[in-house]
Short mmCIF file of C-alpha atoms in Angstrom, two decimals:
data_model
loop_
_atom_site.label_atom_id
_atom_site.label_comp_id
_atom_site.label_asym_id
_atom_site.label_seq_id
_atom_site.Cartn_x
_atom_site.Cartn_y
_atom_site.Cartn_z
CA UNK A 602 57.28 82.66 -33.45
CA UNK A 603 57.38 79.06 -34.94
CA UNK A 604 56.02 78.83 -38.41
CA UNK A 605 54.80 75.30 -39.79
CA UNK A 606 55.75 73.65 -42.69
CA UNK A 607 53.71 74.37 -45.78
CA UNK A 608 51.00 70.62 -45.81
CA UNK A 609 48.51 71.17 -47.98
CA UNK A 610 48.91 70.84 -51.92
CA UNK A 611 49.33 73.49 -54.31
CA UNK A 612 49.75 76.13 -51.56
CA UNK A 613 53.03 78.11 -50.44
CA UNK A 614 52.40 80.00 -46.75
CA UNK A 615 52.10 78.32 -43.50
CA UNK A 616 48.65 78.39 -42.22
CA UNK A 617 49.82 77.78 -38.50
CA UNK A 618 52.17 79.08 -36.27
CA UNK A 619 53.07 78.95 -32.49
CA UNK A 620 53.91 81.48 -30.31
CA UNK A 621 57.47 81.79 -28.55
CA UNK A 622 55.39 80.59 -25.22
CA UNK A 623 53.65 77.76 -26.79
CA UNK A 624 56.88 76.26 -28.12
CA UNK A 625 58.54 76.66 -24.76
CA UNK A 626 55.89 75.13 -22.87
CA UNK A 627 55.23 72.29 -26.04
CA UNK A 628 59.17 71.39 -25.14
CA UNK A 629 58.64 71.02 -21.68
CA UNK A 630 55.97 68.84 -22.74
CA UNK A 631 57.47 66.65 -24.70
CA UNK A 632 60.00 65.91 -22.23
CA UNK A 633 57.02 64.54 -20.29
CA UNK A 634 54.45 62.40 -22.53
CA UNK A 635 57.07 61.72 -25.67
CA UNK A 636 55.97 63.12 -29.56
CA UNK A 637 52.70 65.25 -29.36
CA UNK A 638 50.25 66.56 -31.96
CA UNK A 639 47.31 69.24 -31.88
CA UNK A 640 43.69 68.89 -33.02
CA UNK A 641 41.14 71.90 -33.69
CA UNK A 642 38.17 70.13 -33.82
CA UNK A 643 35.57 73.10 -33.80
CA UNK A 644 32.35 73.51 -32.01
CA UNK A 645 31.47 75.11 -28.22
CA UNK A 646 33.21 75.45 -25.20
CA UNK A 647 36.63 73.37 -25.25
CA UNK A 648 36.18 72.02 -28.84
CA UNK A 649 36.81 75.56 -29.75
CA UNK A 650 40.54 75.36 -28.72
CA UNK A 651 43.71 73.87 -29.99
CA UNK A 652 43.74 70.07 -27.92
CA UNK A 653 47.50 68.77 -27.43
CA UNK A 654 47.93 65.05 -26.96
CA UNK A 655 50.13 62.58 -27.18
CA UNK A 656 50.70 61.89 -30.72
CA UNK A 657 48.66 58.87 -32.11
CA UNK A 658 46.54 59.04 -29.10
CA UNK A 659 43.69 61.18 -31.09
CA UNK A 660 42.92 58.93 -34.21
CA UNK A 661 42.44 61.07 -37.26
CA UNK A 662 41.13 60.44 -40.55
CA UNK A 663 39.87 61.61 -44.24
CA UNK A 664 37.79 63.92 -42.12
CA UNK A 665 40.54 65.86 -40.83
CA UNK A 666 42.97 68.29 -42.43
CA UNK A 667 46.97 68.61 -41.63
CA UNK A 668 47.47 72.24 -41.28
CA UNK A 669 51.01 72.15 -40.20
CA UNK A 670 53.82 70.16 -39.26
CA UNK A 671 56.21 71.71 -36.85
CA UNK A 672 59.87 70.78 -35.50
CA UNK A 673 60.51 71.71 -32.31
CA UNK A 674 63.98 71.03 -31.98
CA UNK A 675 66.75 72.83 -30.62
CA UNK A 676 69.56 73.82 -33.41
CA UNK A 677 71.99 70.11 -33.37
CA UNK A 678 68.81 68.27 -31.98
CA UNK A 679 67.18 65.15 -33.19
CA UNK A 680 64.14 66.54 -34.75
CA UNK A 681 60.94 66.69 -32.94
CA UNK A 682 57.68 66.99 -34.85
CA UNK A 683 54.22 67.86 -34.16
CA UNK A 684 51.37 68.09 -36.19
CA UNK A 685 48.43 70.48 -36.26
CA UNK A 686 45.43 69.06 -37.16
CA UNK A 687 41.86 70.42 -38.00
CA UNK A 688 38.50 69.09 -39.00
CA UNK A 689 37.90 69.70 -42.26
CA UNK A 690 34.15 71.08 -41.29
CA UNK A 691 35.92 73.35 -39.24
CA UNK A 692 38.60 74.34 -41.76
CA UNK A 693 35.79 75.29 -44.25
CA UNK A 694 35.16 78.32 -41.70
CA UNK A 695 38.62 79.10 -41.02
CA UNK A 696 40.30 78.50 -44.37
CA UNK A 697 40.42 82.09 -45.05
CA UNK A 698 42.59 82.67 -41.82
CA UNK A 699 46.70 81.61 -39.94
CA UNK A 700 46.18 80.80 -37.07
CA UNK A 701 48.90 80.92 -34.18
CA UNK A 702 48.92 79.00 -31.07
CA UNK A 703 49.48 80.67 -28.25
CA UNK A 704 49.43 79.90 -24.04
CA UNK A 705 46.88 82.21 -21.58
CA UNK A 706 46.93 81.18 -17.72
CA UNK A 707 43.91 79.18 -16.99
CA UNK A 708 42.20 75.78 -16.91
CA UNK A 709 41.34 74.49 -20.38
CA UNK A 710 40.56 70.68 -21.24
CA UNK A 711 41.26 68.05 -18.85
CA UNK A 712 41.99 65.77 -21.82
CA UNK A 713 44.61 68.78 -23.34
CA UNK A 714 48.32 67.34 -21.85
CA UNK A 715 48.81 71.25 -20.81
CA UNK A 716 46.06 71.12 -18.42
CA UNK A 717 47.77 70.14 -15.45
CA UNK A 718 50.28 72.98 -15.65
CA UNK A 719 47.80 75.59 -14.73
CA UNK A 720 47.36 77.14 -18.44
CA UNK A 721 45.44 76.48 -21.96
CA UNK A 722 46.37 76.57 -25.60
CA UNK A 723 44.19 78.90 -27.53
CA UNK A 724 44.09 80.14 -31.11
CA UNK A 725 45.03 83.71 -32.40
CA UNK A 726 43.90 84.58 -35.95
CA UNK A 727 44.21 86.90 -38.34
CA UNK A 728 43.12 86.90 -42.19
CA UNK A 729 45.63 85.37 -44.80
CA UNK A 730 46.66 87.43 -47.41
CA UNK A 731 46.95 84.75 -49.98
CA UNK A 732 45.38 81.71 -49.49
CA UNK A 733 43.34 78.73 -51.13
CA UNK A 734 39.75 78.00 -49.78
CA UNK A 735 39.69 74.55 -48.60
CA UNK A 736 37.81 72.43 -51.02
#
């Protein structure tokens, strides 16, 4: 398990993590399409779950919250960041939980880089013990 750095002000726990799985297959990604980033934009069917792209490619703005910034890299590595991202209409309904990214077989997005590999990114959560509602 991969926890994020701490990105939003005045707080002090990660509110994203990824599993072991997610970070092997995020790796194998990178090698692929370059520096990636997530998005959680909310919503049905495949707005509910974490979308990996190439980083830059999905244009965020004041209406989106940085969760977490990860580095990916291998101990004597240049580093390799990726940010998780989430809208902040979404994050008003989640800010009470961490969430962890993990990998399931199965088709997800076709716009998600992981689709092609034959599995999806979803989102495991569980309630925080300490944190700040969004506001």
């Amino acid at each position: 398990m991969l926890d994020s750095a701490v990105t939003i002000e005045k707080e002090t726990s990660s509110r994203v993590a990824l599993s072991d799985a997610a970070v092997a297959l995020l790796r194998r990604l990178q090698g692929i399409h370059g520096p990636l980033m997530f998005h959680q934009s909310g919503g049905c069917c495949d707005g509910s779950s974490p979308m990996c792209f190439p980083a830059g490619d999905f244009m965020t703005s004041a209406q989106d919250v940085l969760l977490g910034r990860f580095d990916l890299a291998e101990p004597g590595e240049e580093p390799q960041p990726i940010e998780f991202w989430m809208s902040s209409e979404q994050f008003a309904y989640w800010s009470h939980t961490h969430l962890t990214v993990d990998v399931v077989p199965g088709r997800g997005s076709g716009f998600s880089v992981e689709a092609p590999e034959g599995v999806r990114f979803l989102i495991r959560s569980r309630l925080m013990e300490t944190a700040e509602p969004f506001a």
